[in-house]
Tab-separated table of C-alpha atoms in Angstrom:
chain	number	residue	atom	x	y	z
A	220	UNK	CA	14.134	24.231	28.049
A	221	UNK	CA	11.902	21.909	26.200
A	222	UNK	CA	11.838	18.607	27.746
A	223	UNK	CA	13.092	16.683	24.158
A	224	UNK	CA	14.777	18.014	21.234
A	225	UNK	CA	12.742	15.886	18.781
A	226	UNK	CA	9.055	14.210	19.436
A	227	UNK	CA	8.018	11.795	16.763
A	228	UNK	CA	4.421	10.895	16.139
A	229	UNK	CA	3.675	7.562	15.171
A	230	UNK	CA	6.097	4.447	15.290
A	231	UNK	CA	5.485	2.886	11.769
A	232	UNK	CA	8.552	2.745	9.176
A	233	UNK	CA	9.283	6.517	8.571
A	234	UNK	CA	8.387	7.604	12.364
A	235	UNK	CA	10.863	4.332	13.757
A	236	UNK	CA	13.566	5.199	10.967
A	237	UNK	CA	13.233	9.209	12.021
A	238	UNK	CA	13.522	8.800	15.443
A	239	UNK	CA	16.328	6.104	15.321
A	240	UNK	CA	18.291	8.653	12.868
A	241	UNK	CA	17.862	11.239	15.513
A	242	UNK	CA	18.716	9.089	18.219
A	243	UNK	CA	21.805	7.831	16.868
A	244	UNK	CA	22.826	11.377	16.369
A	245	UNK	CA	22.658	12.519	20.057
A	246	UNK	CA	19.326	13.422	20.390
A	247	UNK	CA	16.636	13.376	23.036
A	248	UNK	CA	13.781	11.520	20.825
A	249	UNK	CA	10.510	10.230	22.629
A	250	UNK	CA	7.931	8.192	19.843
A	251	UNK	CA	4.468	8.664	20.474
A	252	UNK	CA	2.531	6.097	18.946
A	253	UNK	CA	-1.232	5.712	19.435
A	254	UNK	CA	-1.132	1.765	18.824
A	255	UNK	CA	-0.154	-0.656	21.532
A	256	UNK	CA	2.445	-1.884	18.771
A	257	UNK	CA	5.313	-0.636	16.553
A	258	UNK	CA	4.629	-0.942	12.658
A	259	UNK	CA	2.047	1.278	11.736
A	260	UNK	CA	0.416	0.223	8.557
A	261	UNK	CA	2.866	-2.664	8.742
A	262	UNK	CA	1.214	-5.400	10.739
A	263	UNK	CA	2.165	-8.911	10.802
A	264	UNK	CA	-0.269	-11.731	12.455
A	265	UNK	CA	1.771	-14.636	14.116
A	266	UNK	CA	-0.942	-16.176	16.063
A	267	UNK	CA	-1.414	-18.989	13.936
A	268	UNK	CA	2.466	-19.644	14.391
A	269	UNK	CA	3.437	-18.531	10.682
A	270	UNK	CA	3.002	-14.908	9.402
A	271	UNK	CA	0.635	-12.967	7.720
A	272	UNK	CA	1.167	-9.538	6.895
A	273	UNK	CA	-2.444	-7.719	7.070
A	274	UNK	CA	-0.532	-4.440	6.442
A	275	UNK	CA	2.565	-3.949	3.536
A	276	UNK	CA	3.641	-6.701	2.353
A	277	UNK	CA	5.850	-6.409	-0.534
A	278	UNK	CA	9.048	-4.442	-1.628
A	279	UNK	CA	8.271	-3.640	-5.058
A	280	UNK	CA	11.175	-3.235	-6.811
A	281	UNK	CA	14.758	-4.294	-5.272
A	282	UNK	CA	17.094	-2.940	-7.930
A	283	UNK	CA	18.577	0.714	-6.578
A	284	UNK	CA	16.126	0.358	-3.236
A	285	UNK	CA	16.960	1.333	-0.050
A	286	UNK	CA	14.706	-0.582	1.507
A	287	UNK	CA	16.211	-3.573	-0.254
A	288	UNK	CA	19.447	-2.364	1.265
A	289	UNK	CA	18.351	-2.290	4.582
A	290	UNK	CA	16.856	-5.967	4.469
A	291	UNK	CA	20.090	-7.213	3.385
A	292	UNK	CA	21.925	-5.297	5.932
A	293	UNK	CA	19.713	-6.658	8.566
A	294	UNK	CA	19.398	-10.241	7.435
A	295	UNK	CA	15.859	-9.993	7.100
A	296	UNK	CA	14.707	-13.108	5.226
A	297	UNK	CA	12.968	-12.639	1.627
A	298	UNK	CA	11.055	-14.691	-0.613
A	299	UNK	CA	10.876	-13.466	-4.323
A	300	UNK	CA	6.797	-12.981	-5.478
A	301	UNK	CA	6.976	-10.546	-8.231
A	302	UNK	CA	3.520	-9.073	-8.814
A	303	UNK	CA	4.757	-7.179	-11.760
A	304	UNK	CA	2.593	-4.228	-10.186
A	305	UNK	CA	-0.625	-5.825	-11.448
A	306	UNK	CA	0.461	-5.978	-15.134
A	307	UNK	CA	-1.644	-8.217	-17.203
A	308	UNK	CA	1.243	-11.159	-18.155
A	309	UNK	CA	4.265	-12.086	-16.646
A	310	UNK	CA	4.045	-15.208	-14.311
A	311	UNK	CA	1.956	-18.347	-15.130
A	312	UNK	CA	-1.815	-17.001	-14.376
A	313	UNK	CA	-4.609	-18.971	-14.732
A	314	UNK	CA	-6.767	-17.096	-16.621
A	315	UNK	CA	-10.874	-17.494	-16.659
A	316	UNK	CA	-12.984	-15.928	-19.345
A	317	UNK	CA	-16.423	-14.020	-18.629
A	318	UNK	CA	-18.024	-17.331	-18.565
A	319	UNK	CA	-15.834	-18.835	-15.899
A	320	UNK	CA	-14.136	-20.914	-18.485
A	321	UNK	CA	-10.107	-21.669	-18.378
A	322	UNK	CA	-8.566	-19.466	-21.205
A	323	UNK	CA	-6.094	-21.793	-23.298
A	324	UNK	CA	-2.820	-20.691	-23.561
A	325	UNK	CA	-3.393	-18.935	-26.773
A	326	UNK	CA	-6.562	-17.316	-25.344
A	327	UNK	CA	-4.422	-15.781	-22.840
A	328	UNK	CA	-1.556	-14.716	-25.163
A	329	UNK	CA	-4.211	-12.626	-27.019
A	330	UNK	CA	-5.576	-11.112	-24.222
A	331	UNK	CA	-2.047	-9.842	-22.800
A	332	UNK	CA	-1.485	-8.589	-25.559
A	333	UNK	CA	-5.139	-6.712	-25.812
A	334	UNK	CA	-4.183	-5.274	-22.910
A	335	UNK	CA	-0.559	-4.174	-24.512
A	336	UNK	CA	-2.719	-2.585	-27.156
A	337	UNK	CA	-4.430	-0.773	-24.763
A	338	UNK	CA	-1.867	0.478	-22.610
A	339	UNK	CA	-0.242	1.983	-25.520
A	340	UNK	CA	-3.415	3.981	-26.407
A	341	UNK	CA	-3.682	4.883	-22.571
A	342	UNK	CA	-0.414	6.420	-22.362
A	343	UNK	CA	-1.127	8.676	-25.197
A	344	UNK	CA	-4.512	9.455	-23.974
A	345	UNK	CA	-2.418	10.690	-20.120
A	346	UNK	CA	0.352	12.597	-22.429
A	347	UNK	CA	-3.030	14.369	-24.287
A	348	UNK	CA	-5.219	15.344	-20.617
A	349	UNK	CA	-5.482	18.302	-19.567
A	350	UNK	CA	-4.959	19.267	-15.563
A	351	UNK	CA	-8.586	17.757	-13.645
A	352	UNK	CA	-8.490	14.812	-15.863
A	353	UNK	CA	-9.621	11.426	-14.059
A	354	UNK	CA	-8.000	8.177	-15.286
A	355	UNK	CA	-11.352	6.948	-16.237
A	356	UNK	CA	-11.508	9.951	-18.452
A	357	UNK	CA	-8.585	8.950	-20.112
A	358	UNK	CA	-9.733	5.359	-20.263
A	359	UNK	CA	-12.329	5.936	-21.883
A	360	UNK	CA	-10.534	7.938	-24.591
A	361	UNK	CA	-8.231	5.413	-24.694
A	362	UNK	CA	-10.814	2.737	-25.361
A	363	UNK	CA	-12.625	4.893	-28.132
A	364	UNK	CA	-9.198	5.192	-30.096
A	365	UNK	CA	-8.849	1.449	-29.901
A	366	UNK	CA	-12.718	0.905	-30.922
A	367	UNK	CA	-12.358	3.432	-34.371
A	368	UNK	CA	-9.357	1.258	-35.835
A	369	UNK	CA	-9.844	-0.400	-38.499
A	370	UNK	CA	-8.630	-3.440	-37.128
A	371	UNK	CA	-10.842	-2.404	-33.726
A	372	UNK	CA	-11.468	-5.083	-30.948
A	373	UNK	CA	-14.996	-6.134	-30.739
A	374	UNK	CA	-17.192	-4.985	-27.901
A	375	UNK	CA	-16.376	-7.962	-25.647
A	376	UNK	CA	-12.528	-7.814	-25.731
A	377	UNK	CA	-13.017	-3.535	-25.064
A	378	UNK	CA	-15.707	-4.382	-21.976
A	379	UNK	CA	-12.884	-7.282	-20.216
A	380	UNK	CA	-9.995	-4.620	-20.973
A	381	UNK	CA	-12.459	-1.656	-19.509
A	382	UNK	CA	-13.089	-4.118	-16.366
A	383	UNK	CA	-9.208	-4.974	-15.997
A	384	UNK	CA	-8.101	-1.455	-16.001
A	385	UNK	CA	-10.458	-0.402	-13.086
A	386	UNK	CA	-9.213	-3.194	-10.873
A	387	UNK	CA	-5.499	-2.046	-11.701
A	388	UNK	CA	-6.446	1.468	-10.053
A	389	UNK	CA	-8.733	-0.244	-7.170
A	390	UNK	CA	-5.682	-2.427	-6.516
A	391	UNK	CA	-3.134	0.139	-6.934
A	392	UNK	CA	-4.827	3.069	-5.250
A	393	UNK	CA	-7.842	1.539	-3.272
A	394	UNK	CA	-9.665	4.134	-5.085
A	395	UNK	CA	-12.523	4.476	-7.943
A	396	UNK	CA	-11.002	4.960	-11.542
A	397	UNK	CA	-13.212	8.307	-11.755
A	398	UNK	CA	-11.470	9.540	-8.470
A	399	UNK	CA	-7.850	9.306	-9.275
A	400	UNK	CA	-5.968	11.841	-11.266
A	401	UNK	CA	-4.920	11.353	-14.879
A	402	UNK	CA	-1.561	11.045	-13.945
A	403	UNK	CA	-1.953	9.011	-10.700
A	404	UNK	CA	-0.352	5.951	-11.742
A	405	UNK	CA	2.672	7.306	-13.648
A	406	UNK	CA	5.120	6.532	-10.753
A	407	UNK	CA	4.025	2.929	-11.008
A	408	UNK	CA	7.455	1.629	-12.265
A	409	UNK	CA	9.208	-1.576	-11.074
A	410	UNK	CA	12.929	-2.302	-11.431
A	411	UNK	CA	13.705	-5.874	-10.505
A	412	UNK	CA	11.774	-8.694	-8.677
A	413	UNK	CA	9.753	-7.687	-5.648
A	414	UNK	CA	9.898	-10.109	-2.387
A	415	UNK	CA	7.482	-10.470	0.568
A	416	UNK	CA	9.177	-11.335	3.953
A	417	UNK	CA	8.540	-14.967	5.570
A	418	UNK	CA	9.142	-13.881	8.893
A	419	UNK	CA	6.743	-10.767	8.524
A	420	UNK	CA	7.485	-7.086	7.347
A	421	UNK	CA	7.089	-5.425	10.654
A	422	UNK	CA	10.326	-6.993	11.623
A	423	UNK	CA	11.964	-3.974	9.724
A	424	UNK	CA	10.503	-1.129	12.050
A	425	UNK	CA	10.473	-3.186	15.459
A	426	UNK	CA	14.049	-4.099	14.927
A	427	UNK	CA	14.694	-0.202	13.798
A	428	UNK	CA	12.342	1.024	17.212
A	429	UNK	CA	14.297	-1.263	19.312
A	430	UNK	CA	15.668	0.716	22.276
A	431	UNK	CA	13.945	3.752	21.593
A	432	UNK	CA	12.138	5.671	24.131
A	433	UNK	CA	8.273	4.717	22.301
A	434	UNK	CA	5.228	5.388	24.362
A	435	UNK	CA	2.459	3.336	22.864
A	436	UNK	CA	-1.127	3.823	23.340
A	437	UNK	CA	-0.347	7.800	23.130
A	438	UNK	CA	-3.357	9.090	21.207
A	439	UNK	CA	-2.046	12.675	19.888
A	440	UNK	CA	-5.089	14.935	20.261
A	441	UNK	CA	-2.705	18.533	19.006
A	442	UNK	CA	0.319	20.065	18.132
A	443	UNK	CA	0.975	23.513	19.433
A	444	UNK	CA	3.624	25.488	17.665
A	445	UNK	CA	5.252	28.521	19.899
A	446	UNK	CA	8.553	30.405	19.658
A	447	UNK	CA	10.240	28.152	22.319
A	448	UNK	CA	9.299	24.879	20.086
A	449	UNK	CA	6.488	22.415	19.948
A	450	UNK	CA	3.755	21.219	23.069
A	451	UNK	CA	2.127	17.717	21.612
A	452	UNK	CA	-0.754	16.971	23.768
A	453	UNK	CA	-2.196	13.637	24.564
A	454	UNK	CA	-4.132	11.626	26.656
A	455	UNK	CA	-1.404	10.686	29.199
A	456	UNK	CA	-0.297	14.311	29.293
A	457	UNK	CA	1.704	16.813	27.247
A	458	UNK	CA	5.291	16.610	25.546
A	459	UNK	CA	7.518	19.383	24.638
A	460	UNK	CA	10.561	19.458	22.367
A	461	UNK	CA	12.355	22.019	19.996
A	462	UNK	CA	11.100	20.561	16.807
A	463	UNK	CA	8.371	17.725	15.926
A	464	UNK	CA	8.212	14.862	13.142
A	465	UNK	CA	4.401	14.109	12.544
A	466	UNK	CA	3.928	10.574	10.498
A	467	UNK	CA	0.359	9.164	10.672
A	468	UNK	CA	-1.564	8.562	7.767
A	469	UNK	CA	-2.639	10.416	5.385
A	470	UNK	CA	-6.154	9.621	6.538
A	471	UNK	CA	-5.288	10.784	9.865
A	472	UNK	CA	-4.256	14.551	8.800
A	473	UNK	CA	-7.430	14.476	6.133
A	474	UNK	CA	-9.933	13.472	9.284
A	475	UNK	CA	-8.910	16.130	11.169
A	476	UNK	CA	-7.952	13.824	14.267
A	477	UNK	CA	-4.869	16.260	15.263
A	478	UNK	CA	-5.588	19.947	15.607
A	479	UNK	CA	-2.364	22.277	14.621
A	480	UNK	CA	-2.109	25.790	16.382
A	481	UNK	CA	-1.640	27.706	14.447
A	482	UNK	CA	-3.512	26.038	11.943
A	483	UNK	CA	-1.502	24.934	9.097
A	484	UNK	CA	-0.208	26.733	6.289
A	485	UNK	CA	-1.853	26.261	2.927
A	486	UNK	CA	1.607	25.520	1.615
A	487	UNK	CA	0.755	21.837	3.530
A	488	UNK	CA	-3.120	22.053	4.309
A	489	UNK	CA	-4.065	22.130	0.492
A	490	UNK	CA	-1.818	19.025	-0.079
A	491	UNK	CA	-3.696	17.257	2.721
A	492	UNK	CA	-6.744	17.970	1.302
A	493	UNK	CA	-6.415	17.224	-2.425
A	494	UNK	CA	-4.573	14.160	-1.864
A	495	UNK	CA	-7.006	11.103	-1.327
A	496	UNK	CA	-6.613	7.893	1.023
A	497	UNK	CA	-7.596	4.570	-0.647
A	498	UNK	CA	-8.880	1.552	0.876
A	499	UNK	CA	-7.060	-1.441	-0.037
A	500	UNK	CA	-8.077	-4.627	2.299
A	501	UNK	CA	-6.932	-8.644	2.295
A	502	UNK	CA	-8.612	-11.507	2.415
A	503	UNK	CA	-6.344	-15.039	2.941
A	504	UNK	CA	-8.304	-17.914	2.509
A	505	UNK	CA	-6.304	-20.902	3.740
A	506	UNK	CA	-7.417	-24.323	2.437
A	507	UNK	CA	-7.463	-27.932	3.705
A	508	UNK	CA	-6.081	-29.386	0.141
A	509	UNK	CA	-4.787	-27.200	-2.772
A	510	UNK	CA	-7.199	-27.253	-5.721
A	511	UNK	CA	-5.930	-25.153	-7.802
A	512	UNK	CA	-3.106	-26.138	-10.617
A	513	UNK	CA	0.387	-27.041	-9.640
A	514	UNK	CA	2.744	-23.823	-11.195
A	515	UNK	CA	-0.188	-21.351	-11.370
A	516	UNK	CA	0.951	-18.096	-9.321
A	517	UNK	CA	-2.218	-16.592	-9.810
A	518	UNK	CA	-5.730	-16.803	-10.381
A	519	UNK	CA	-7.457	-14.046	-12.650
A	520	UNK	CA	-11.107	-13.644	-13.939
A	521	UNK	CA	-12.102	-11.487	-16.345
A	522	UNK	CA	-15.618	-10.155	-17.206
A	523	UNK	CA	-18.671	-10.914	-15.091
A	524	UNK	CA	-16.935	-13.518	-12.882
A	525	UNK	CA	-14.333	-10.866	-11.762
A	526	UNK	CA	-16.379	-8.137	-11.249
A	527	UNK	CA	-15.790	-7.783	-7.589
A	528	UNK	CA	-13.203	-10.428	-6.638
A	529	UNK	CA	-11.005	-10.339	-9.522
A	530	UNK	CA	-7.963	-11.886	-8.437
A	531	UNK	CA	-6.131	-14.151	-6.238
A	532	UNK	CA	-2.021	-15.028	-5.477
A	533	UNK	CA	-1.056	-18.196	-4.195
A	534	UNK	CA	0.953	-17.149	-1.152
A	535	UNK	CA	1.314	-20.804	0.423
A	536	UNK	CA	5.200	-20.627	0.473
A	537	UNK	CA	4.901	-18.407	3.549
A	538	UNK	CA	2.897	-20.812	5.604
A	539	UNK	CA	3.430	-23.891	3.870
A	540	UNK	CA	-0.205	-24.431	3.639
A	541	UNK	CA	-2.436	-24.170	0.668
A	542	UNK	CA	-3.217	-20.125	0.613
A	543	UNK	CA	-4.830	-17.808	-1.503
A	544	UNK	CA	-4.778	-14.020	-1.432
A	545	UNK	CA	-7.225	-11.644	-2.764
A	546	UNK	CA	-8.263	-8.037	-2.520
A	547	UNK	CA	-11.407	-5.661	-1.772
A	548	UNK	CA	-10.189	-2.180	-2.790
A	549	UNK	CA	-11.739	1.316	-3.525
A	550	UNK	CA	-15.636	1.175	-3.079
A	551	UNK	CA	-15.718	-2.794	-3.064
A	552	UNK	CA	-13.141	-2.952	-0.346
A	553	UNK	CA	-15.462	-0.002	1.549
A	554	UNK	CA	-18.547	-2.424	1.155
A	555	UNK	CA	-16.757	-5.717	2.212
A	556	UNK	CA	-15.753	-3.557	5.209
A	557	UNK	CA	-19.615	-4.017	6.286
A	558	UNK	CA	-19.818	-7.522	6.119
A	559	UNK	CA	-19.214	-9.817	9.022
A	560	UNK	CA	-15.945	-12.080	8.297
A	561	UNK	CA	-18.439	-14.537	7.532
A	562	UNK	CA	-20.140	-13.031	4.635
A	563	UNK	CA	-16.783	-11.664	2.790
A	564	UNK	CA	-15.110	-15.075	3.477
A	565	UNK	CA	-18.586	-16.989	1.623
A	566	UNK	CA	-18.899	-14.673	-0.924
A	567	UNK	CA	-14.744	-14.625	-1.998
A	568	UNK	CA	-15.298	-18.499	-1.775
A	569	UNK	CA	-18.287	-18.301	-4.067
A	570	UNK	CA	-16.508	-16.578	-6.405
A	571	UNK	CA	-13.566	-19.104	-6.695
A	572	UNK	CA	-16.445	-21.650	-7.151
A	573	UNK	CA	-18.002	-20.143	-10.231
A	574	UNK	CA	-14.177	-21.105	-11.635
A	575	UNK	CA	-13.641	-24.376	-10.334
A	576	UNK	CA	-16.975	-25.176	-8.935
A	577	UNK	CA	-17.114	-27.843	-6.098
A	578	UNK	CA	-13.366	-28.503	-6.259
A	579	UNK	CA	-13.253	-25.347	-3.559
A	580	UNK	CA	-13.315	-26.828	-0.180
A	581	UNK	CA	-14.723	-24.530	3.000
A	582	UNK	CA	-12.274	-22.757	4.158
A	583	UNK	CA	-10.127	-23.915	7.595
A	584	UNK	CA	-8.564	-20.199	8.301
A	585	UNK	CA	-9.321	-16.553	6.849
A	586	UNK	CA	-7.827	-13.414	7.828
A	587	UNK	CA	-9.941	-10.131	6.874
A	588	UNK	CA	-8.582	-6.561	7.151
A	589	UNK	CA	-10.697	-3.434	7.551
A	590	UNK	CA	-8.490	-0.857	7.101
A	591	UNK	CA	-11.184	2.317	6.282
A	592	UNK	CA	-12.237	1.452	9.809
A	593	UNK	CA	-9.121	1.820	11.367
A	594	UNK	CA	-9.158	5.177	13.229
A	595	UNK	CA	-5.371	5.448	13.561
A	596	UNK	CA	-5.045	5.056	9.580
A	597	UNK	CA	-8.625	6.266	8.080
A	598	UNK	CA	-7.606	4.018	4.971
A	599	UNK	CA	-4.661	2.183	3.705
A	600	UNK	CA	-2.288	4.319	1.491
A	601	UNK	CA	-2.450	7.660	-0.244
A	602	UNK	CA	-3.103	8.505	-4.162
A	603	UNK	CA	-3.297	11.044	-6.527
A	604	UNK	CA	-6.491	12.371	-6.311
A	605	UNK	CA	-8.187	13.901	-9.776
A	606	UNK	CA	-7.550	17.385	-9.485
A	607	UNK	CA	-4.188	16.682	-7.307
A	608	UNK	CA	-0.369	16.030	-8.800
A	609	UNK	CA	2.684	14.243	-7.365
A	610	UNK	CA	3.986	17.355	-6.101
A	611	UNK	CA	1.258	17.335	-3.267
A	612	UNK	CA	3.333	14.365	-2.073
A	613	UNK	CA	6.383	16.626	-1.297
A	614	UNK	CA	4.694	19.643	-0.493
A	615	UNK	CA	3.049	17.816	2.427
A	616	UNK	CA	6.482	17.399	4.174
A	617	UNK	CA	6.794	20.932	4.804
A	618	UNK	CA	8.500	21.887	7.278
A	619	UNK	CA	6.545	24.335	8.770
A	620	UNK	CA	8.213	27.728	11.147
A	621	UNK	CA	11.151	25.532	11.059
A	622	UNK	CA	10.006	23.027	13.616
A	623	UNK	CA	6.866	20.883	12.117
A	624	UNK	CA	8.190	18.231	9.511
A	625	UNK	CA	5.933	15.285	8.102
A	626	UNK	CA	7.043	12.026	6.832
A	627	UNK	CA	5.192	9.083	6.313
A	628	UNK	CA	4.517	7.182	2.243
A	629	UNK	CA	1.988	10.264	1.619
A	630	UNK	CA	5.007	12.670	2.028
A	631	UNK	CA	6.956	11.197	-0.871
A	632	UNK	CA	6.292	12.214	-4.435
A	633	UNK	CA	8.907	9.412	-6.156
A	634	UNK	CA	7.432	6.284	-4.610
A	635	UNK	CA	4.219	7.226	-2.706
A	636	UNK	CA	2.273	4.183	-1.295
A	637	UNK	CA	4.949	2.281	-0.403
A	638	UNK	CA	7.088	1.047	2.837
A	639	UNK	CA	10.265	2.244	0.184
A	640	UNK	CA	8.546	5.566	0.220
A	641	UNK	CA	7.823	5.989	4.223
A	642	UNK	CA	11.377	4.594	4.750
A	643	UNK	CA	12.858	7.150	2.435
A	644	UNK	CA	10.897	9.978	3.872
A	645	UNK	CA	11.519	9.553	7.590
A	646	UNK	CA	15.363	9.523	6.800
A	647	UNK	CA	14.500	12.974	4.960
A	648	UNK	CA	12.910	14.207	8.121
A	649	UNK	CA	15.559	12.887	10.093
A	650	UNK	CA	18.251	15.287	7.694
A	651	UNK	CA	15.930	18.380	7.663
A	652	UNK	CA	16.107	18.325	11.489
A	653	UNK	CA	19.437	17.379	11.816
A	654	UNK	CA	20.570	20.233	8.938
A	655	UNK	CA	23.110	17.316	7.563
A	656	UNK	CA	22.716	14.073	5.744
A	657	UNK	CA	22.199	11.046	7.214
A	658	UNK	CA	24.421	7.941	6.304
A	659	UNK	CA	22.006	4.538	5.716
A	660	UNK	CA	24.698	2.378	5.910
A	661	UNK	CA	26.166	3.556	8.961
A	662	UNK	CA	22.376	3.188	10.107
A	663	UNK	CA	21.926	-0.511	9.357
A	664	UNK	CA	25.476	-1.075	10.558
A	665	UNK	CA	24.140	0.377	14.068
A	666	UNK	CA	20.807	-1.474	14.544
A	667	UNK	CA	22.841	-4.833	13.914
A	668	UNK	CA	25.100	-3.810	16.767
A	669	UNK	CA	22.770	-3.171	19.348
A	670	UNK	CA	21.523	-6.448	19.064
A	671	UNK	CA	24.736	-8.325	19.073
C-alpha cells in the first residue's frame, strides 16, 4: 500500500492550495519542498522590519477574482496600487522625454494618445497575424501602418512607441519582444483595482500550508509512475503515493531537473518545450528623503534615458520610507544578474540622476532579485513564446495516466504568470485527484477555524 494518497511537489501557492484541499477532504498528503521556506516565487523579506516582496506583489484585478475573495476571507490587509498592467496613462505619472526633461501635462497627454492610436493599430495587426508570428512582427507592422498614414506621427514619436512596446512586453512577460508570440498578451486584461500586501504576499501560502505535512529542503530528483501508483525520489529518501501533483515552476521542468519515468507523453512534454520562461527582476531603492514630486505614482523615462531603466513605482506606502521599485526584465534582466548588487544599484541610480540630477541622493538600502539564477525556478514566470499558444498552458496540466497532475501559474491558460492562476490551478488539481468539485468558500473558512 502506498505511503500517502497524494504527494504534492512544491509548497508555493498552487502546491499549498492543492495539498490543503486534499488534506481537508481526508487524504493522507505530504508536500515536498526544495526550498527552506514555504511560498515558492512568493517570497517576502521582512528583515528590515517591514515587508519587501521579492517575488509576486500584486493581485492584478480584484473584480470576479477568487484570489481576492480568499484574501478577504482571511482578512489579509491590502493596499490599493493599480498599475494598469503597464498602460501608458491612468495614474499620475512623471514622464520624461528623450532629452531627460520633464514633460508638461499636454506633452504627456499627447504621448498617451499616441500609444492609444498605436494600440488600436496593434490590435488589428494581431488579428491578421499568422501562426508563428512574434509580437515583434505585429508591432512593426502596426508601426509601419502608422508611418504610412496621411497624419503620420514623426519618426521620433514612432521610436518612443516602439521602445514602450518593447518594455511593456519585457516587464509583463520577462521576454524579448521577438520571443513572444503575437497573441502572447491576449489575456492581458485587468478587471477592477489592483492591490498589494503590506504584511507580505507570502502570508497567503504560509497560512494555507499551516498544519500540513511539509518537508522542506526535499529536492525531488525523479517521479516514477507504475501500476500501483507513483514513487518520488528525493535526497532524503523515496516517497510513494497513489497520485502526485507537480507544482514546480515551468523553468524547472524545461531544465529537466526532475526525471519522469516513463517519459512524459507528447501531450505534456511538447507544451513544456514550446512555452517560455521569462526573467523579471526587481530593484528596490530606499532613499533618505523623497526627491520626486508629491502625488506622483510612477516615474517613466522615454527614449534614450529609458532604454534600460524605464519606469519606477513609488512603493513608499508599504514601509513608510521613501522607496522606488524598478524592474530589469528580459535580456536586460539577465544582464543585471551578472552585476553585483553595488553595480546594479549604481546603474539604476545613475539613470534616475539623468532625470532629477543631483537631487537624487545615494540610497540607504536596496533589494535586488535574481530569479533567472534561482535553481528552484530558473526564471520568474511563464509566457506564450513564439510558436506556442494559450492552449499549451492548460494542456500542460495533464493528467498523465490518471496519476500524475501538474499545477502552477504555467498551467492556467486563462490567467498565466499570476498568483491567481497558481491558486486556481491548485484547486483544479485537487478536484481532479478527488474526482469532485471543491468549495473554496469552505476552504477559506477551514483555514480561519484552524487558526482560531
